[in-house]
Tab-separated table of C-alpha atoms in Angstrom:
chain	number	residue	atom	x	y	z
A	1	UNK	CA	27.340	-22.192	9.595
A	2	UNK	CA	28.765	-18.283	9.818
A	3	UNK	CA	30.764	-19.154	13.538
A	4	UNK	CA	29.885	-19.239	17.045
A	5	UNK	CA	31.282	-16.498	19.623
A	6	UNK	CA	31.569	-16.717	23.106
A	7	UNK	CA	29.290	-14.173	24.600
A	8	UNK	CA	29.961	-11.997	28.216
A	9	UNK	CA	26.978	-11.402	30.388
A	10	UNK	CA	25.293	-8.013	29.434
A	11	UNK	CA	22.050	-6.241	28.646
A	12	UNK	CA	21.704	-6.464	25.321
A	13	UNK	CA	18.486	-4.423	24.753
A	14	UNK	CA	21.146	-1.204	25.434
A	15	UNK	CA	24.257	-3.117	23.866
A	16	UNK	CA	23.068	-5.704	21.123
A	17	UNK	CA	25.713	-8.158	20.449
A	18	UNK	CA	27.692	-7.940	17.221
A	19	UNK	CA	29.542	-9.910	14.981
A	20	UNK	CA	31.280	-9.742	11.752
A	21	UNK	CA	30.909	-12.700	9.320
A	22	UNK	CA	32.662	-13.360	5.579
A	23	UNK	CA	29.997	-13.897	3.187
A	24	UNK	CA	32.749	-14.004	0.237
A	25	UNK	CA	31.510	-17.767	-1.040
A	26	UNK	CA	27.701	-17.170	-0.550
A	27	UNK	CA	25.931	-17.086	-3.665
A	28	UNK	CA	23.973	-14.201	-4.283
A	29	UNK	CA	20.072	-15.033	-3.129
A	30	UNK	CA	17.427	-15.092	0.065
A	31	UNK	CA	18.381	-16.967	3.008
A	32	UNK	CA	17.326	-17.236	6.547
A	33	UNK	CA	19.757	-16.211	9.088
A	34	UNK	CA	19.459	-17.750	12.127
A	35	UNK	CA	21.074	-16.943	15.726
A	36	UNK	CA	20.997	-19.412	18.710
A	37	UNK	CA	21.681	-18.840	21.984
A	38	UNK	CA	23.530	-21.868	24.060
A	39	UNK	CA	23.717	-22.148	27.861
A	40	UNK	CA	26.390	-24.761	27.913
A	41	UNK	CA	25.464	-27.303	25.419
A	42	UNK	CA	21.727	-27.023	26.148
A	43	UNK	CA	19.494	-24.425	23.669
A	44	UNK	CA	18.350	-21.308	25.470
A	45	UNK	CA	16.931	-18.519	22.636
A	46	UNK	CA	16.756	-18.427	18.902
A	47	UNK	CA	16.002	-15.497	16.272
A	48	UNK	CA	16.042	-15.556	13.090
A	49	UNK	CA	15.561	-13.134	10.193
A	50	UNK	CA	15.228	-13.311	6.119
A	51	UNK	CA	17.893	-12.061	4.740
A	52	UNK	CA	18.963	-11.098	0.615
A	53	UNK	CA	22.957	-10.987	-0.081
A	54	UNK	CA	24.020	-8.855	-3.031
A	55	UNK	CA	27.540	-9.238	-4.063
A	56	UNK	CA	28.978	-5.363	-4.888
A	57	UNK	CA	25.845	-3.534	-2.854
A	58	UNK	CA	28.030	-0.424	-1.838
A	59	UNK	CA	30.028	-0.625	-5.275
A	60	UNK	CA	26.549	-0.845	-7.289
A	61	UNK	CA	25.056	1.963	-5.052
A	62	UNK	CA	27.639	4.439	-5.440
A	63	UNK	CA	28.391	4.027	-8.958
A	64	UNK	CA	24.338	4.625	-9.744
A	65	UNK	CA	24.359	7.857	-6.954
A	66	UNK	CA	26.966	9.361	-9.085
A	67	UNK	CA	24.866	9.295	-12.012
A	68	UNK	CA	21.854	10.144	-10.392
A	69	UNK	CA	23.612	13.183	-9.197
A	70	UNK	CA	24.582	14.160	-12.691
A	71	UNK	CA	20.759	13.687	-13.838
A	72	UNK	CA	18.359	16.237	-14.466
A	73	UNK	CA	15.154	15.001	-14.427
A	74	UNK	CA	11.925	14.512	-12.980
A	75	UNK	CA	12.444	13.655	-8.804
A	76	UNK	CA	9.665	10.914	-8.356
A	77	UNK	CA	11.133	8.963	-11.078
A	78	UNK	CA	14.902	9.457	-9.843
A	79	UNK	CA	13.780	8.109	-6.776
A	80	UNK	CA	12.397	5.172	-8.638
A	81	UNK	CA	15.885	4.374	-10.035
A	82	UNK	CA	16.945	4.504	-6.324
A	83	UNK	CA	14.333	3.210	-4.599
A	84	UNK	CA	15.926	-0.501	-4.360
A	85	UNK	CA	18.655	0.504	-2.026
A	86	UNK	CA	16.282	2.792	-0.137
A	87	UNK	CA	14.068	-0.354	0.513
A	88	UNK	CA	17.556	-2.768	1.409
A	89	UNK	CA	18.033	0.023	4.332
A	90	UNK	CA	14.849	-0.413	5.231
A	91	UNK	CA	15.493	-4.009	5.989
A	92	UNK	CA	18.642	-3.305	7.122
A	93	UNK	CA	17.418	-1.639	9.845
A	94	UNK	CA	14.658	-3.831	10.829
A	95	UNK	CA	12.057	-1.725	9.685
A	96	UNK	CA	10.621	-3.798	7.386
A	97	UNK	CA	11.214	-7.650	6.220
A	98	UNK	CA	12.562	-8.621	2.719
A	99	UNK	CA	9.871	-10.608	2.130
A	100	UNK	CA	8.988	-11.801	-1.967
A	101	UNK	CA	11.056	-8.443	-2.953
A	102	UNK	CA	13.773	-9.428	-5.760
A	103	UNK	CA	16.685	-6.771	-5.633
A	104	UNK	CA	18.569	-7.944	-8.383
A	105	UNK	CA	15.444	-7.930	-10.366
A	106	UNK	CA	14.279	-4.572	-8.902
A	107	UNK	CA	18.183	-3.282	-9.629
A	108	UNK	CA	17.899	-4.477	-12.900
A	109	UNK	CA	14.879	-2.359	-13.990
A	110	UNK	CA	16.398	0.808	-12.274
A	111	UNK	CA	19.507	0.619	-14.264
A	112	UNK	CA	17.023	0.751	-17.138
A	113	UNK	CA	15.243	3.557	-16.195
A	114	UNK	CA	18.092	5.432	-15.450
A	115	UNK	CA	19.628	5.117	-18.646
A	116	UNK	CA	15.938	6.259	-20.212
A	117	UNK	CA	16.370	9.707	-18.328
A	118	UNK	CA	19.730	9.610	-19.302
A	119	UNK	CA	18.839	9.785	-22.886
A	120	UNK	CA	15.774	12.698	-22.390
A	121	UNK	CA	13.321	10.132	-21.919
A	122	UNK	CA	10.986	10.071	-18.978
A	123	UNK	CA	9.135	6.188	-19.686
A	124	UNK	CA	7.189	6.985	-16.273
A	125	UNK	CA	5.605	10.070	-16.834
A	126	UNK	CA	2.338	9.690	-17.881
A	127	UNK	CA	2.816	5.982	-18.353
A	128	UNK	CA	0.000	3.778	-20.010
A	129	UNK	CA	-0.531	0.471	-18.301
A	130	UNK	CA	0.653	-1.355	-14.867
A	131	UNK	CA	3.401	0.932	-13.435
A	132	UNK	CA	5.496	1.044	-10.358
A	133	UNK	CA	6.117	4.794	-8.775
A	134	UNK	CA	7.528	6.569	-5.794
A	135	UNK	CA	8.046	9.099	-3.824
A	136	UNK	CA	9.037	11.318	-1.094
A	137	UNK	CA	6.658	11.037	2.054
A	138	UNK	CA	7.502	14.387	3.754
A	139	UNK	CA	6.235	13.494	7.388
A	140	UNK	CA	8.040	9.980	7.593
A	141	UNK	CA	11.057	11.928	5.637
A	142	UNK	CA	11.294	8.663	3.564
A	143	UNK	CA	10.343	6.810	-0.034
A	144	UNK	CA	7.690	5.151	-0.467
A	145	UNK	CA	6.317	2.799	-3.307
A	146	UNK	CA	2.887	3.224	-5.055
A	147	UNK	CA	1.288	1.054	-8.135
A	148	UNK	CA	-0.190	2.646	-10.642
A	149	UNK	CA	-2.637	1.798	-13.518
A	150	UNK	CA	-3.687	3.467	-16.024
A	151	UNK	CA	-6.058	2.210	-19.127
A	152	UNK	CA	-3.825	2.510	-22.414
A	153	UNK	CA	-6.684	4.765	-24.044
A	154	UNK	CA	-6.000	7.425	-21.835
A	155	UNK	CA	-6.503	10.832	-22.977
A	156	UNK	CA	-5.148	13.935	-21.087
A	157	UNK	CA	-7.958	16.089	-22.880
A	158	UNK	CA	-10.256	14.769	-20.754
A	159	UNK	CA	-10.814	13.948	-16.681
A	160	UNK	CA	-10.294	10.585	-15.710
A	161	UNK	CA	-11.998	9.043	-12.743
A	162	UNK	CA	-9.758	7.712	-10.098
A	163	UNK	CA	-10.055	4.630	-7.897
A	164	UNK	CA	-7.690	4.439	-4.409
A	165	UNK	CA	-7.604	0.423	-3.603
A	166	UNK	CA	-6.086	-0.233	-0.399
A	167	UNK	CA	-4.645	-3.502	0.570
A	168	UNK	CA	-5.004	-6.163	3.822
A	169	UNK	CA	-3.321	-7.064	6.518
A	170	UNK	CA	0.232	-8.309	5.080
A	171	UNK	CA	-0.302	-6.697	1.722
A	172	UNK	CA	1.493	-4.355	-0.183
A	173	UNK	CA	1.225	-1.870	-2.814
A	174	UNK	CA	1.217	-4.823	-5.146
A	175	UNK	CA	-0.941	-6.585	-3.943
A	176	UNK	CA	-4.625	-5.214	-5.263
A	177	UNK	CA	-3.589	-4.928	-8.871
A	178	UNK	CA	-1.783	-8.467	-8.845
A	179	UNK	CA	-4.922	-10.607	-7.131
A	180	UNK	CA	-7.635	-12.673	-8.502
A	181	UNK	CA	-5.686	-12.380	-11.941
A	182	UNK	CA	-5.176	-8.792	-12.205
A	183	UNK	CA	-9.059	-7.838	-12.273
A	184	UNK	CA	-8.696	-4.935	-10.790
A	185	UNK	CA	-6.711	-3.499	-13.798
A	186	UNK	CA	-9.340	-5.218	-16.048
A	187	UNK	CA	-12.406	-4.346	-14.798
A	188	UNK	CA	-10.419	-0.435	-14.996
A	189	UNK	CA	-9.614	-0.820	-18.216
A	190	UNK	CA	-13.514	-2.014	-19.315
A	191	UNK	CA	-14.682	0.873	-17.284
A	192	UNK	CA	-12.201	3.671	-18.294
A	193	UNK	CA	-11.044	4.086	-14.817
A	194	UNK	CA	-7.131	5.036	-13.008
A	195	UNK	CA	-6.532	3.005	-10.224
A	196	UNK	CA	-3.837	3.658	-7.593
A	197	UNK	CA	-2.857	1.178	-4.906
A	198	UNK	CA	-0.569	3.106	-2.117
A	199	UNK	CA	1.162	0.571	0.489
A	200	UNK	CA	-0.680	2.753	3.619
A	201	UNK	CA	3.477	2.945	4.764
A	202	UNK	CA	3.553	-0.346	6.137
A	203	UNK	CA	1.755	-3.672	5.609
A	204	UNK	CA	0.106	-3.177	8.679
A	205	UNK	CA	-0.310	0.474	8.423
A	206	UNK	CA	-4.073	0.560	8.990
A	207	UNK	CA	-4.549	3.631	7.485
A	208	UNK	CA	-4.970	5.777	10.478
A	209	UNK	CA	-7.605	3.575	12.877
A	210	UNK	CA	-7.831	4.403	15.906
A	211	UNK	CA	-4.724	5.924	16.103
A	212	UNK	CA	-5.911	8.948	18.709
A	213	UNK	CA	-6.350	6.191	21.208
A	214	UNK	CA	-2.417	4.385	20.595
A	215	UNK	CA	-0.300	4.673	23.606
A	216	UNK	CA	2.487	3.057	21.773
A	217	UNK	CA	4.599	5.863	19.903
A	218	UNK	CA	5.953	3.890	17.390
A	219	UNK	CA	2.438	2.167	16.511
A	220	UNK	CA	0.809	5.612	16.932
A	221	UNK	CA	3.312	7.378	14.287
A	222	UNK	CA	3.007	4.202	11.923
A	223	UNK	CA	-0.885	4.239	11.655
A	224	UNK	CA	-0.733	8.107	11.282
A	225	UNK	CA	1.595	7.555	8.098
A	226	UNK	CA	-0.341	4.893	6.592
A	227	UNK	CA	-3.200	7.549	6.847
A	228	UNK	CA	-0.792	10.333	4.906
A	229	UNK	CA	0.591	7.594	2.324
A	230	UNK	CA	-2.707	7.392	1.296
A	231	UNK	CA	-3.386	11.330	0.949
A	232	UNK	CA	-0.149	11.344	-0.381
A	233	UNK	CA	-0.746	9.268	-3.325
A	234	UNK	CA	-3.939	10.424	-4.124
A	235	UNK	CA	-2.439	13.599	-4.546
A	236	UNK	CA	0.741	12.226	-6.690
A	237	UNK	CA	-1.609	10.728	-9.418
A	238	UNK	CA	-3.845	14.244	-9.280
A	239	UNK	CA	-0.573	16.150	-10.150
A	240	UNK	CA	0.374	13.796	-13.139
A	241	UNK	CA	-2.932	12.717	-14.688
A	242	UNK	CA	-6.020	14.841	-15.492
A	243	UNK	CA	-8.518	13.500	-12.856
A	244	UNK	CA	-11.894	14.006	-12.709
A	245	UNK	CA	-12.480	15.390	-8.538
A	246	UNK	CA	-15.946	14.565	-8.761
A	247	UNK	CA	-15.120	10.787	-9.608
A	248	UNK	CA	-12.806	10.147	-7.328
A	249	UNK	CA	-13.379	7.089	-5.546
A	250	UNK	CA	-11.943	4.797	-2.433
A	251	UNK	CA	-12.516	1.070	-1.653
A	252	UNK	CA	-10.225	-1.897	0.226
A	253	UNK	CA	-10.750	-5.253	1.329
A	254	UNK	CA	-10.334	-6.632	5.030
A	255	UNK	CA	-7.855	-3.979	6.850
A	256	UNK	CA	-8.513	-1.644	3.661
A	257	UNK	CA	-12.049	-2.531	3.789
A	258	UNK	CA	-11.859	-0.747	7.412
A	259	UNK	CA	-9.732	1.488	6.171
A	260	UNK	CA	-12.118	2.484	3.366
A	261	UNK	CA	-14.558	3.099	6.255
A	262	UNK	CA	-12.184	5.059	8.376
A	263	UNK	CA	-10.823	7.522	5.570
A	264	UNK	CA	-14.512	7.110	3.728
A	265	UNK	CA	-15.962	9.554	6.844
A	266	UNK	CA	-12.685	11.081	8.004
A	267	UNK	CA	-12.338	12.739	4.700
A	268	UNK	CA	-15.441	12.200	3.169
A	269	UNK	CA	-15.139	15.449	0.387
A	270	UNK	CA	-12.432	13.151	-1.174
A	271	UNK	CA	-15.070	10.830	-2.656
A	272	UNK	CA	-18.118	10.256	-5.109
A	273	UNK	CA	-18.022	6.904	-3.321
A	274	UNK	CA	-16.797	3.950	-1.144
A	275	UNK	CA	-16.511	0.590	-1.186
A	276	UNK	CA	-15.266	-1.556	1.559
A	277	UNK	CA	-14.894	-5.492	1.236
A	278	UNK	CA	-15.298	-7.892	4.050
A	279	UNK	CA	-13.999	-5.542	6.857
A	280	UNK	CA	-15.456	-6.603	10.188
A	281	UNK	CA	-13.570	-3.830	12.166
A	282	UNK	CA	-15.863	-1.422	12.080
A	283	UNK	CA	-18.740	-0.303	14.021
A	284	UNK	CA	-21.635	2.844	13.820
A	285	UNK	CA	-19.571	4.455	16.652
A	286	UNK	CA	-16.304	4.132	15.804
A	287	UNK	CA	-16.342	6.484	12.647
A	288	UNK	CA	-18.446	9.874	12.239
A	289	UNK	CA	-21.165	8.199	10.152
A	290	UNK	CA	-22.923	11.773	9.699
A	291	UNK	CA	-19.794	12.357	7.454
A	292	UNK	CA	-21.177	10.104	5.382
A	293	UNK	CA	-24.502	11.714	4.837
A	294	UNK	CA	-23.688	12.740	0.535
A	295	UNK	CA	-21.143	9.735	0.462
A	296	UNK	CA	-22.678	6.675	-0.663
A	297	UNK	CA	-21.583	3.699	0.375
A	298	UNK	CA	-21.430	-0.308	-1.486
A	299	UNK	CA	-20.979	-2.611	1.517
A	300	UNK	CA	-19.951	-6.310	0.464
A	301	UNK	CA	-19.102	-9.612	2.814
A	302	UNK	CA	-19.467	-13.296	2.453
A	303	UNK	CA	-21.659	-14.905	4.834
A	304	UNK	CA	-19.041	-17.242	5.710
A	305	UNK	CA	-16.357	-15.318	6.362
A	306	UNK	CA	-14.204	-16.920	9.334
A	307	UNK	CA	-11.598	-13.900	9.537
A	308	UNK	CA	-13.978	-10.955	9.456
A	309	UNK	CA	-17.409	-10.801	11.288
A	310	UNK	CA	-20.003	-10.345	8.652
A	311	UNK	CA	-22.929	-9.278	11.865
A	312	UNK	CA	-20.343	-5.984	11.500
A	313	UNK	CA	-20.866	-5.195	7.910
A	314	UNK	CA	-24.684	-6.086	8.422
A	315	UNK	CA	-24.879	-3.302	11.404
A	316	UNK	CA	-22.971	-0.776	9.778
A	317	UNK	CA	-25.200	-1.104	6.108
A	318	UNK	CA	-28.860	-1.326	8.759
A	319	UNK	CA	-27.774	1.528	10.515
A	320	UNK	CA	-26.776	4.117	7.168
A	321	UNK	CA	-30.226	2.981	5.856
A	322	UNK	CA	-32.154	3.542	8.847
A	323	UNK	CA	-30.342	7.517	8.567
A	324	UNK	CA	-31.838	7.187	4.945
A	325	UNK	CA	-28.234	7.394	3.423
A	326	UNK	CA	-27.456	5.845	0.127
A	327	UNK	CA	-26.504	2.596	0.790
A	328	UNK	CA	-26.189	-0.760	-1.039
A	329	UNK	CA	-25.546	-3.783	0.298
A	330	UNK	CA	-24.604	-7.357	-1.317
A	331	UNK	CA	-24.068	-10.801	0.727
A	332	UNK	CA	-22.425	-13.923	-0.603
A	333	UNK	CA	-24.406	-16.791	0.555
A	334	UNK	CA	-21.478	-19.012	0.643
A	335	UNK	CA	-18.904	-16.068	0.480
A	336	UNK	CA	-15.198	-16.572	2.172
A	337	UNK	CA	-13.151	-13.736	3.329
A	338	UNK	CA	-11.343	-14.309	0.090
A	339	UNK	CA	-13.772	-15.514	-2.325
A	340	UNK	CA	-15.755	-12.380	-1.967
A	341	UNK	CA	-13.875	-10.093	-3.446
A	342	UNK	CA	-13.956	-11.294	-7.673
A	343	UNK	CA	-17.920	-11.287	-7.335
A	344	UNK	CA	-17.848	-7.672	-5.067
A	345	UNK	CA	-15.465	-5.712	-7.542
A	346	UNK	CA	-17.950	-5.821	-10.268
A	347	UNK	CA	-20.671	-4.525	-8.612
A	348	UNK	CA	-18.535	-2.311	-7.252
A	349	UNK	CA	-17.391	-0.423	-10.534
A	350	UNK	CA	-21.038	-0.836	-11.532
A	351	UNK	CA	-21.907	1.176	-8.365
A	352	UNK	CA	-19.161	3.599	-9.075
A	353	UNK	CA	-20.135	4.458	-12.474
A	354	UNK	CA	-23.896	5.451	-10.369
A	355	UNK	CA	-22.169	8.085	-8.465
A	356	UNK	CA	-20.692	11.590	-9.006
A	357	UNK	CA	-19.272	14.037	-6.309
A	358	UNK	CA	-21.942	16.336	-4.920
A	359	UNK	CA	-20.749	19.664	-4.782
A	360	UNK	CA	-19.649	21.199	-1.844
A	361	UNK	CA	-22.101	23.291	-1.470
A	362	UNK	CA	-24.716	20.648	-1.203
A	363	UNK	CA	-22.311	18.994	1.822
């Protein structure tokens, strides 16, 4: 128990009420704050909110500015050292929750990579392997975290294609590369592929849907970001690794899966290819399916699938086939919204390794 405080009678939308606790004696860890609101003796309101304390934050953060400051070397990977205090404002200011992130871990690794640069050595650049990056989104004016993998055979005398994964609903940057035990980076590896997995700005970024027809502001500018993360990152790995253009591919499951859909047409010169997994989001008439026309598409749902409607997928695969696009489309008989994915992401690099990039002047 941090206190209770008597409170005067106010609107606190316009002036929130404040208090200062001493956290001295509170081990360093997650916890779950917790406000309640009494009217009398008799419970009225309650928030709550996950928070991490860090003994020594503003001690730790200055003392790793400094030597930032002193630092020549590459940006993206000085922002990596500082990214863990850039995500702890973040949460600071409501923006987005802790969740599973570890700080002290995350701090930990920083502190290592800084004193890499420190000694002329850049461990990021060019990296082999599973590898966490950032950088500066210009429009949202803030840092932003992108995975990275690259096979270990990788040979800058030659193009590489590319894969763009993008996560679902509640996902992060993390999460395509860490589910169904890593596959992703295996089936990459077996196939000679890069594969970048952006966060889309927030977990429920939504990579740009329907964001023309947003009346909220704040919604409206978060979609529009998730949209540019993605753009964003594509371009990132295009600047650091020798990537084949006319292999560059894009696929998602469930919100990605629409979001594969959505950025699949919107920017359909991008791609050799798309993918989208169980996304039920999507119809003929939401996206400009004529986009699409030298894009082919793997479609992939379960038939069973309680969280996204499979009749969706179904429509959107009769209706490219009936416009005599290239189109493939595979059903699980007894396929979850989940269970869909292990089976779908082998056919998918299969498909992928079908397709090249028609030129542009064939589009």
């Amino acid at each position: 128990a941090l206190g209770s405080y008597e409170a005067l009678n106010r609107d606190w939308l316009d002036a929130p009420f404040g208090l200062v606790v001493n956290l001295s004696g509170v081990k360093e860890g997650g916890y779950l704050l917790v406000a309640e609101l009494l009217e009398g003796d008799q419970p009225f309101h309650k928030v709550w909110a996950g928070i991490n304390v860090v003994p020594g934050y503003l001690t730790q953060r200055a003392e790793i500015e400094r030597r930032l400051n002193a630092l020549k070397a590459r940006e993206n990977s000085k922002l990596s050292v500082h990214y863990p205090f850039d995500f702890a404002d973040k949460v600071n200011l409501g923006a987005m929750e802790p969740g599973n992130y570890n700080f002290s871990a995350e701090l930990e690794l920083s502190r290592q990579l800084l004193a890499s640069l420190e000694a002329g050595k850049d461990p990021l650049y060019q990296a082999t392997g599973s590898s966490k990056r950032h950088y500066l989104l210009k429009d949202a004016n803030e840092v932003l975290p992108v995975r990275l993998y690259v096979p270990k055979r990788y040979d800058a005398q030659r193009k590489w294609p590319l894969i763009v994964a993008l996560h679902g609903l509640g996902g992060t940057e993390e999460t395509m590369l860490r589910r169904d035990d890593g596959l992703l980076a295996k089936l990459a590896d077996e196939h000679g592929y890069i594969v970048v997995t952006p966060l889309g700005f927030r977990v429920n970024g939504a990579y740009g849907q329907n964001a023309e027809r947003m009346l909220d502001p704040a919604r409206k500018r978060n979609v529009m970001l998730s949209e540019a993360d993605v753009l964003a990152a594509l371009a990132m790995v295009r600047q650091e690794y020798r990537i084949d253009d006319d292999r560059t591919y894009l696929m998602g499951h469930s919100m990605g899966g629409n979001g594969t859909w959505y950025l699949g047409a919107k920017h359909a010169m991008q791609w050799a290819a798309i993918a989208p997994i169980a996304a039920g989001g999507m119809t003929p008439q939401q996206i400009d399916l004529e986009a699409l026309r030298q894009t082919p598409v793997f479609v992939s749902h379960g038939a069973k699938d309680m969280t996204a409607l499979v009749e969706r997928s179904r429509v959107m695969t009769a209706r490219l086939k009936e416009l005599g696009y290239t189109c493939e489309y595979f059903e699980l008989a007894d396929g979850t919204h989940e269970s869909i994915v292990v089976p779908a992401m082998r056919q998918i690099f299969a498909f992928f390794d079908k397709h090249k990039r028609r030129s542009a002047a064939a589009k």
